[in-house]
Amino acid sequence: MAMAAALRREGKRLAPFISPLPIRSSPISPDQTLNGFRSISTQIVRNRMKSVKNIQKITEAMKMVAASKLRAVQTRAENSRGLWQPFTVLLGDATSVDVKKNVIVTVSSDKGLCGGINSTSVKISRALSKLNAGPDKETKYVILGEKAKAQLIRDSKQDILLSLTELQKNPLNYTQVSVLVDDILKNVEFDALRIVFNKFHSVVQFYPTVSTVLSPEIVERETESGGMLGELDSYEIEGGDSKSEILQNPPEFQFSCVMFNAVLENACSEQGTRMSAMDSSSRNAGDMLDRLTLTYNRTRQASITTELIEIISGASALEG
């Protein structure tokens, strides 16, 4: 304020001594003068500050939306863990079983801005495909989610049997997942299903997880050979059904329970990592806004100082 008042007083004092000059046409527009460049520079910084503020508002809103969705799905994911754990005790989780037909079910999200959960699932799926490769073996993919599909279709398009998207458009329940599992069982032939998903641990941490579901034929073979599932013989079977008939239903029910838990766990991980990513983005936008504010103030101060020096120099030249 004091500097602006000094400029006004200096201008009034020099007004009687300054005669108007004739205006000559020039190819240079007034916007391209030195003062014009100064005003454009501050205007660019001001526009950038405005855009950063708008981005910060968007990221903060996305963080709050992710937090509300996380609270809604976290309880359901924790409750779903009690569905598949009894099957793990009964049938086991034979990740190292050697079979010919492997189908990798990759669970991912349909939207981005959620950290590295999708790339992690894709990397593990590709590693499993290489691990189970062999002359008499084949590995196929069943993909849930748009992000994993976009990555795997680049180098494994011929190995994708089924792709499903927009699973989380509406809140998932067990009935919807059962329909999805029934569709997979009818259209896909397999000896072992490797389900790849991200298990939720906290807002900033998730664990990449692989669950294995064997076909009824492989389960029966393992029980007869006393392999990974040999302990099934210790259970007493009631009724007139044979063991092979009894073993037809548990693997299918295990697959639906594991899939239900996998989709919910992955949804929790997605919202948690999105919440963390949007929080980091908001902080980064605040830091950028502070730097832009400092740049704007320095540019404005430099412009005022330069104008003041020009006025004082002109006054000194007139006095001399």
Short mmCIF file of C-alpha atoms in Angstrom, two decimals:
data_model
loop_
_atom_site.label_atom_id
_atom_site.label_comp_id
_atom_site.label_asym_id
_atom_site.label_seq_id
_atom_site.Cartn_x
_atom_site.Cartn_y
_atom_site.Cartn_z
CA MET A 1 0.00 0.00 0.00
CA ALA A 2 2.78 2.44 0.88
CA MET A 3 4.58 1.62 -2.37
CA ALA A 4 1.41 2.18 -4.40
CA ALA A 5 0.81 5.54 -2.70
CA ALA A 6 4.40 6.59 -3.45
CA LEU A 7 3.89 5.71 -7.10
CA ARG A 8 0.74 7.82 -7.27
CA ARG A 9 2.49 10.83 -5.66
CA GLU A 10 5.43 10.50 -8.03
CA GLY A 11 3.12 10.41 -11.03
CA LYS A 12 1.25 13.55 -9.92
CA ARG A 13 4.54 15.41 -9.37
CA LEU A 14 5.85 14.56 -12.84
CA ALA A 15 2.58 15.17 -14.70
CA PRO A 16 3.21 18.92 -15.51
CA PHE A 17 6.62 18.13 -17.01
CA ILE A 18 5.49 15.32 -19.28
CA SER A 19 4.13 16.42 -22.65
CA PRO A 20 1.96 14.08 -24.68
CA LEU A 21 3.82 12.43 -27.54
CA PRO A 22 2.32 11.77 -30.97
CA ILE A 23 1.10 8.22 -31.39
CA ARG A 24 2.82 6.40 -34.22
CA SER A 25 1.61 3.18 -35.70
CA SER A 26 3.74 0.19 -34.87
CA PRO A 27 3.52 -3.46 -35.91
CA ILE A 28 4.02 -4.42 -32.25
CA SER A 29 0.76 -4.63 -30.33
CA PRO A 30 0.49 -3.20 -26.81
CA ASP A 31 0.14 -6.71 -25.42
CA GLN A 32 3.69 -7.47 -26.60
CA THR A 33 5.33 -4.62 -24.68
CA LEU A 34 7.36 -5.27 -21.58
CA ASN A 35 4.43 -4.46 -19.30
CA GLY A 36 2.25 -6.73 -21.39
CA PHE A 37 4.64 -9.61 -20.87
CA ARG A 38 4.63 -8.97 -17.14
CA SER A 39 0.84 -9.08 -16.93
CA ILE A 40 0.71 -12.24 -19.06
CA SER A 41 3.28 -13.91 -16.81
CA THR A 42 1.31 -13.21 -13.63
CA GLN A 43 -1.92 -14.20 -15.36
CA ILE A 44 -0.44 -17.57 -16.36
CA VAL A 45 0.63 -18.24 -12.77
CA ARG A 46 -2.79 -17.15 -11.50
CA ASN A 47 -4.55 -19.52 -13.91
CA ARG A 48 -2.25 -22.34 -12.86
CA MET A 49 -3.03 -21.67 -9.21
CA LYS A 50 -6.74 -21.80 -9.98
CA SER A 51 -6.43 -25.13 -11.81
CA VAL A 52 -4.38 -26.66 -8.97
CA LYS A 53 -7.02 -25.55 -6.45
CA ASN A 54 -9.73 -27.23 -8.55
CA ILE A 55 -7.68 -30.44 -8.78
CA GLN A 56 -7.20 -30.39 -5.01
CA LYS A 57 -10.96 -30.10 -4.48
CA ILE A 58 -11.54 -33.09 -6.80
CA THR A 59 -8.96 -35.30 -5.07
CA GLU A 60 -10.34 -34.44 -1.63
CA ALA A 61 -13.86 -35.32 -2.80
CA MET A 62 -12.63 -38.63 -4.27
CA LYS A 63 -10.89 -39.41 -0.99
CA MET A 64 -14.12 -38.93 0.96
CA VAL A 65 -16.08 -41.07 -1.53
CA ALA A 66 -13.48 -43.86 -1.30
CA ALA A 67 -13.61 -43.70 2.52
CA SER A 68 -17.39 -44.10 2.56
CA LYS A 69 -17.26 -47.02 0.10
CA LEU A 70 -14.50 -48.67 2.11
CA ARG A 71 -16.55 -48.59 5.30
CA ALA A 72 -19.49 -50.14 3.46
CA VAL A 73 -17.57 -53.06 1.97
CA GLN A 74 -15.02 -53.76 4.72
CA THR A 75 -17.52 -55.35 7.10
CA ARG A 76 -18.88 -57.61 4.37
CA ALA A 77 -15.38 -58.71 3.40
CA GLU A 78 -14.49 -59.59 6.99
CA ASN A 79 -17.71 -61.59 7.37
CA SER A 80 -17.09 -63.46 4.11
CA ARG A 81 -13.83 -64.89 5.42
CA GLY A 82 -15.80 -67.36 7.52
CA LEU A 83 -17.26 -68.94 4.35
CA TRP A 84 -14.13 -70.29 2.68
CA GLN A 85 -11.99 -71.06 5.75
CA PRO A 86 -13.82 -74.34 6.59
CA PHE A 87 -13.21 -75.52 3.02
CA THR A 88 -9.53 -74.71 3.36
CA VAL A 89 -9.44 -76.91 6.46
CA LEU A 90 -11.36 -79.72 4.70
CA LEU A 91 -9.96 -79.61 1.16
CA GLY A 92 -6.78 -77.66 1.75
CA ASP A 93 -5.20 -75.01 -0.45
CA ALA A 94 -3.01 -77.13 -2.71
CA THR A 95 -1.07 -74.36 -4.48
CA SER A 96 1.74 -76.73 -5.50
CA VAL A 97 -0.43 -79.50 -6.97
CA ASP A 98 0.70 -80.54 -10.46
CA VAL A 99 -2.10 -80.63 -13.05
CA LYS A 100 -2.36 -80.27 -16.82
CA LYS A 101 -5.15 -77.69 -17.20
CA ASN A 102 -4.65 -74.55 -15.13
CA VAL A 103 -7.07 -71.64 -15.25
CA ILE A 104 -5.94 -68.38 -13.63
CA VAL A 105 -8.80 -66.20 -12.39
CA THR A 106 -7.42 -62.64 -12.14
CA VAL A 107 -9.52 -60.29 -10.00
CA SER A 108 -8.99 -56.58 -10.67
CA SER A 109 -10.89 -53.29 -10.70
CA ASP A 110 -12.74 -51.49 -13.48
CA LYS A 111 -11.35 -48.05 -12.56
CA GLY A 112 -7.88 -46.70 -12.00
CA LEU A 113 -6.34 -44.21 -9.56
CA CYS A 114 -5.99 -46.96 -6.97
CA GLY A 115 -2.27 -47.57 -6.64
CA GLY A 116 -0.67 -50.77 -7.87
CA ILE A 117 -3.27 -53.39 -7.02
CA ASN A 118 -4.11 -54.12 -10.67
CA SER A 119 -0.51 -54.31 -11.91
CA THR A 120 0.35 -56.56 -8.95
CA SER A 121 -2.43 -59.02 -9.82
CA VAL A 122 -1.34 -59.08 -13.46
CA LYS A 123 2.31 -59.70 -12.56
CA ILE A 124 1.38 -62.61 -10.29
CA SER A 125 -0.91 -64.05 -12.99
CA ARG A 126 1.88 -63.96 -15.55
CA ALA A 127 4.30 -65.53 -13.08
CA LEU A 128 1.83 -68.36 -12.39
CA SER A 129 1.40 -68.90 -16.12
CA LYS A 130 5.16 -69.30 -16.58
CA LEU A 131 5.44 -71.49 -13.48
CA ASN A 132 2.79 -73.93 -14.71
CA ALA A 133 4.00 -74.00 -18.31
CA GLY A 134 5.11 -77.30 -19.84
CA PRO A 135 4.93 -79.46 -22.95
CA ASP A 136 1.73 -81.25 -21.88
CA LYS A 137 0.21 -78.39 -19.91
CA GLU A 138 -1.95 -75.44 -20.80
CA THR A 139 -2.77 -72.28 -18.88
CA LYS A 140 -5.75 -70.05 -19.60
CA TYR A 141 -7.13 -66.86 -18.10
CA VAL A 142 -10.50 -65.78 -16.72
CA ILE A 143 -10.40 -62.03 -16.09
CA LEU A 144 -12.62 -60.02 -13.77
CA GLY A 145 -12.22 -56.27 -14.21
CA GLU A 146 -11.32 -53.90 -17.03
CA LYS A 147 -7.80 -53.04 -15.86
CA ALA A 148 -6.42 -56.58 -15.87
CA LYS A 149 -8.07 -57.20 -19.23
CA ALA A 150 -6.35 -54.14 -20.75
CA GLN A 151 -2.93 -55.43 -19.65
CA LEU A 152 -3.26 -59.16 -20.33
CA ILE A 153 -4.84 -58.72 -23.74
CA ARG A 154 -1.56 -57.28 -25.05
CA ASP A 155 0.46 -60.49 -24.86
CA SER A 156 -2.04 -63.24 -23.91
CA LYS A 157 -5.11 -62.50 -26.00
CA GLN A 158 -5.35 -66.06 -27.31
CA ASP A 159 -5.27 -67.49 -23.76
CA ILE A 160 -8.22 -65.47 -22.42
CA LEU A 161 -11.27 -67.72 -22.11
CA LEU A 162 -13.68 -65.36 -20.38
CA SER A 163 -13.68 -61.68 -19.44
CA LEU A 164 -16.22 -59.99 -17.17
CA THR A 165 -16.39 -56.29 -16.27
CA GLU A 166 -18.51 -53.89 -14.22
CA LEU A 167 -18.91 -56.35 -11.36
CA GLN A 168 -18.86 -53.59 -8.76
CA LYS A 169 -21.32 -51.31 -10.49
CA ASN A 170 -23.88 -52.46 -7.92
CA PRO A 171 -23.23 -53.84 -4.41
CA LEU A 172 -22.27 -57.50 -4.77
CA ASN A 173 -24.01 -60.30 -2.91
CA TYR A 174 -23.45 -64.03 -2.80
CA THR A 175 -26.23 -64.75 -5.31
CA GLN A 176 -24.58 -62.65 -8.00
CA VAL A 177 -21.21 -64.29 -7.41
CA SER A 178 -22.85 -67.74 -7.55
CA VAL A 179 -24.27 -66.94 -10.99
CA LEU A 180 -20.82 -65.80 -12.08
CA VAL A 181 -19.21 -68.99 -10.75
CA ASP A 182 -21.84 -71.15 -12.47
CA ASP A 183 -21.08 -69.39 -15.75
CA ILE A 184 -17.35 -70.10 -15.34
CA LEU A 185 -17.92 -73.76 -14.45
CA LYS A 186 -20.12 -74.30 -17.51
CA ASN A 187 -17.80 -72.63 -20.04
CA VAL A 188 -14.33 -73.44 -18.72
CA GLU A 189 -12.61 -76.81 -18.45
CA PHE A 190 -9.99 -76.98 -15.71
CA ASP A 191 -8.07 -79.21 -13.36
CA ALA A 192 -7.12 -76.36 -11.03
CA LEU A 193 -8.37 -72.81 -10.63
CA ARG A 194 -5.80 -70.28 -9.39
CA ILE A 195 -7.65 -67.24 -8.04
CA VAL A 196 -5.42 -64.15 -7.84
CA PHE A 197 -6.64 -61.21 -5.75
CA ASN A 198 -5.50 -58.64 -3.19
CA LYS A 199 -6.34 -59.38 0.42
CA PHE A 200 -7.18 -56.26 2.42
CA HIS A 201 -5.09 -55.61 5.53
CA SER A 202 -5.27 -51.85 6.11
CA VAL A 203 -5.82 -48.61 4.20
CA VAL A 204 -2.16 -48.47 3.21
CA GLN A 205 -1.42 -52.21 2.95
CA PHE A 206 -2.75 -55.21 1.04
CA TYR A 207 -1.43 -58.71 0.45
CA PRO A 208 -1.39 -60.31 -3.02
CA THR A 209 -3.00 -63.73 -2.54
CA VAL A 210 -3.44 -66.88 -4.61
CA SER A 211 -6.14 -69.43 -3.69
CA THR A 212 -6.35 -72.79 -5.45
CA VAL A 213 -9.57 -74.71 -6.13
CA LEU A 214 -9.26 -78.20 -7.60
CA SER A 215 -11.77 -79.95 -9.81
CA PRO A 216 -13.74 -82.88 -8.30
CA GLU A 217 -11.70 -85.36 -10.34
CA ILE A 218 -8.38 -84.02 -9.03
CA VAL A 219 -9.75 -83.94 -5.48
CA GLU A 220 -10.70 -87.62 -5.77
CA ARG A 221 -7.32 -88.48 -7.26
CA GLU A 222 -5.49 -86.73 -4.44
CA THR A 223 -7.54 -88.44 -1.76
CA GLU A 224 -6.99 -91.88 -3.29
CA SER A 225 -3.25 -91.36 -3.70
CA GLY A 226 -2.88 -89.99 -0.19
CA GLY A 227 -1.44 -86.76 -1.50
CA MET A 228 -2.32 -83.26 -0.46
CA LEU A 229 -5.91 -84.22 0.40
CA GLY A 230 -5.35 -87.66 1.91
CA GLU A 231 -6.82 -86.64 5.25
CA LEU A 232 -10.35 -86.72 3.79
CA ASP A 233 -10.43 -90.47 4.44
CA SER A 234 -10.47 -89.75 8.16
CA TYR A 235 -13.99 -88.25 7.86
CA GLU A 236 -17.01 -90.52 8.18
CA ILE A 237 -19.43 -90.41 5.24
CA GLU A 238 -23.09 -90.94 6.11
CA GLY A 239 -25.70 -92.18 3.65
CA GLY A 240 -25.48 -94.43 0.65
CA ASP A 241 -23.57 -92.05 -1.63
CA SER A 242 -20.07 -93.00 -2.63
CA LYS A 243 -17.08 -90.79 -1.96
CA SER A 244 -16.85 -89.73 -5.61
CA GLU A 245 -20.46 -88.54 -5.52
CA ILE A 246 -19.88 -86.71 -2.25
CA LEU A 247 -16.81 -84.93 -3.65
CA GLN A 248 -18.72 -83.42 -6.59
CA ASN A 249 -20.31 -80.62 -4.57
CA PRO A 250 -17.68 -79.30 -2.09
CA PRO A 251 -15.20 -78.02 -4.73
CA GLU A 252 -17.95 -76.07 -6.52
CA PHE A 253 -19.21 -74.58 -3.28
CA GLN A 254 -15.61 -73.83 -2.28
CA PHE A 255 -15.08 -71.98 -5.57
CA SER A 256 -18.15 -69.79 -5.03
CA CYS A 257 -17.14 -68.97 -1.44
CA VAL A 258 -13.54 -68.18 -2.38
CA MET A 259 -14.70 -66.02 -5.30
CA PHE A 260 -17.13 -64.11 -3.10
CA ASN A 261 -14.40 -63.38 -0.58
CA ALA A 262 -11.86 -62.55 -3.32
CA VAL A 263 -14.11 -59.97 -4.98
CA LEU A 264 -14.90 -58.28 -1.66
CA GLU A 265 -11.29 -58.33 -0.48
CA ASN A 266 -10.12 -56.84 -3.77
CA ALA A 267 -12.82 -54.16 -3.57
CA CYS A 268 -11.59 -53.24 -0.06
CA SER A 269 -8.01 -53.04 -1.30
CA GLU A 270 -9.11 -50.90 -4.24
CA GLN A 271 -10.94 -48.35 -2.09
CA GLY A 272 -8.20 -48.30 0.53
CA THR A 273 -5.42 -47.66 -1.98
CA ARG A 274 -7.57 -45.08 -3.80
CA MET A 275 -8.18 -43.29 -0.51
CA SER A 276 -4.43 -43.27 0.20
CA ALA A 277 -3.58 -42.15 -3.35
CA MET A 278 -6.09 -39.28 -3.26
CA ASP A 279 -4.74 -38.17 0.12
CA SER A 280 -1.21 -38.04 -1.33
CA SER A 281 -2.51 -36.17 -4.38
CA SER A 282 -4.23 -33.58 -2.19
CA ARG A 283 -1.04 -33.01 -0.21
CA ASN A 284 1.00 -32.71 -3.41
CA ALA A 285 -1.50 -30.20 -4.79
CA GLY A 286 -1.16 -28.15 -1.58
CA ASP A 287 2.63 -28.15 -1.89
CA MET A 288 2.40 -27.12 -5.55
CA LEU A 289 -0.04 -24.35 -4.65
CA ASP A 290 2.41 -23.00 -2.06
CA ARG A 291 5.21 -22.92 -4.63
CA LEU A 292 3.00 -21.22 -7.21
CA THR A 293 1.90 -18.63 -4.65
CA LEU A 294 5.53 -17.85 -3.87
CA THR A 295 6.33 -17.59 -7.59
CA TYR A 296 3.35 -15.30 -8.17
CA ASN A 297 4.33 -12.99 -5.30
CA ARG A 298 7.94 -12.82 -6.50
CA THR A 299 6.87 -12.05 -10.07
CA ARG A 300 4.45 -9.36 -8.93
CA GLN A 301 7.05 -7.80 -6.60
CA ALA A 302 9.66 -7.81 -9.37
CA SER A 303 7.20 -6.07 -11.72
CA ILE A 304 6.40 -3.36 -9.16
CA THR A 305 10.08 -2.84 -8.35
CA THR A 306 10.99 -2.50 -12.03
CA GLU A 307 8.24 0.06 -12.62
CA LEU A 308 9.35 2.06 -9.58
CA ILE A 309 12.96 2.08 -10.81
CA GLU A 310 11.80 3.32 -14.24
CA ILE A 311 9.80 6.17 -12.70
CA ILE A 312 12.69 7.25 -10.46
CA SER A 313 15.12 7.07 -13.39
CA GLY A 314 12.83 9.20 -15.53
CA ALA A 315 12.45 11.77 -12.76
CA SER A 316 16.22 11.93 -12.32
CA ALA A 317 16.72 12.40 -16.06
CA LEU A 318 14.21 15.31 -16.12
CA GLU A 319 15.90 17.01 -13.16
CA GLY A 320 19.30 16.63 -14.78
#
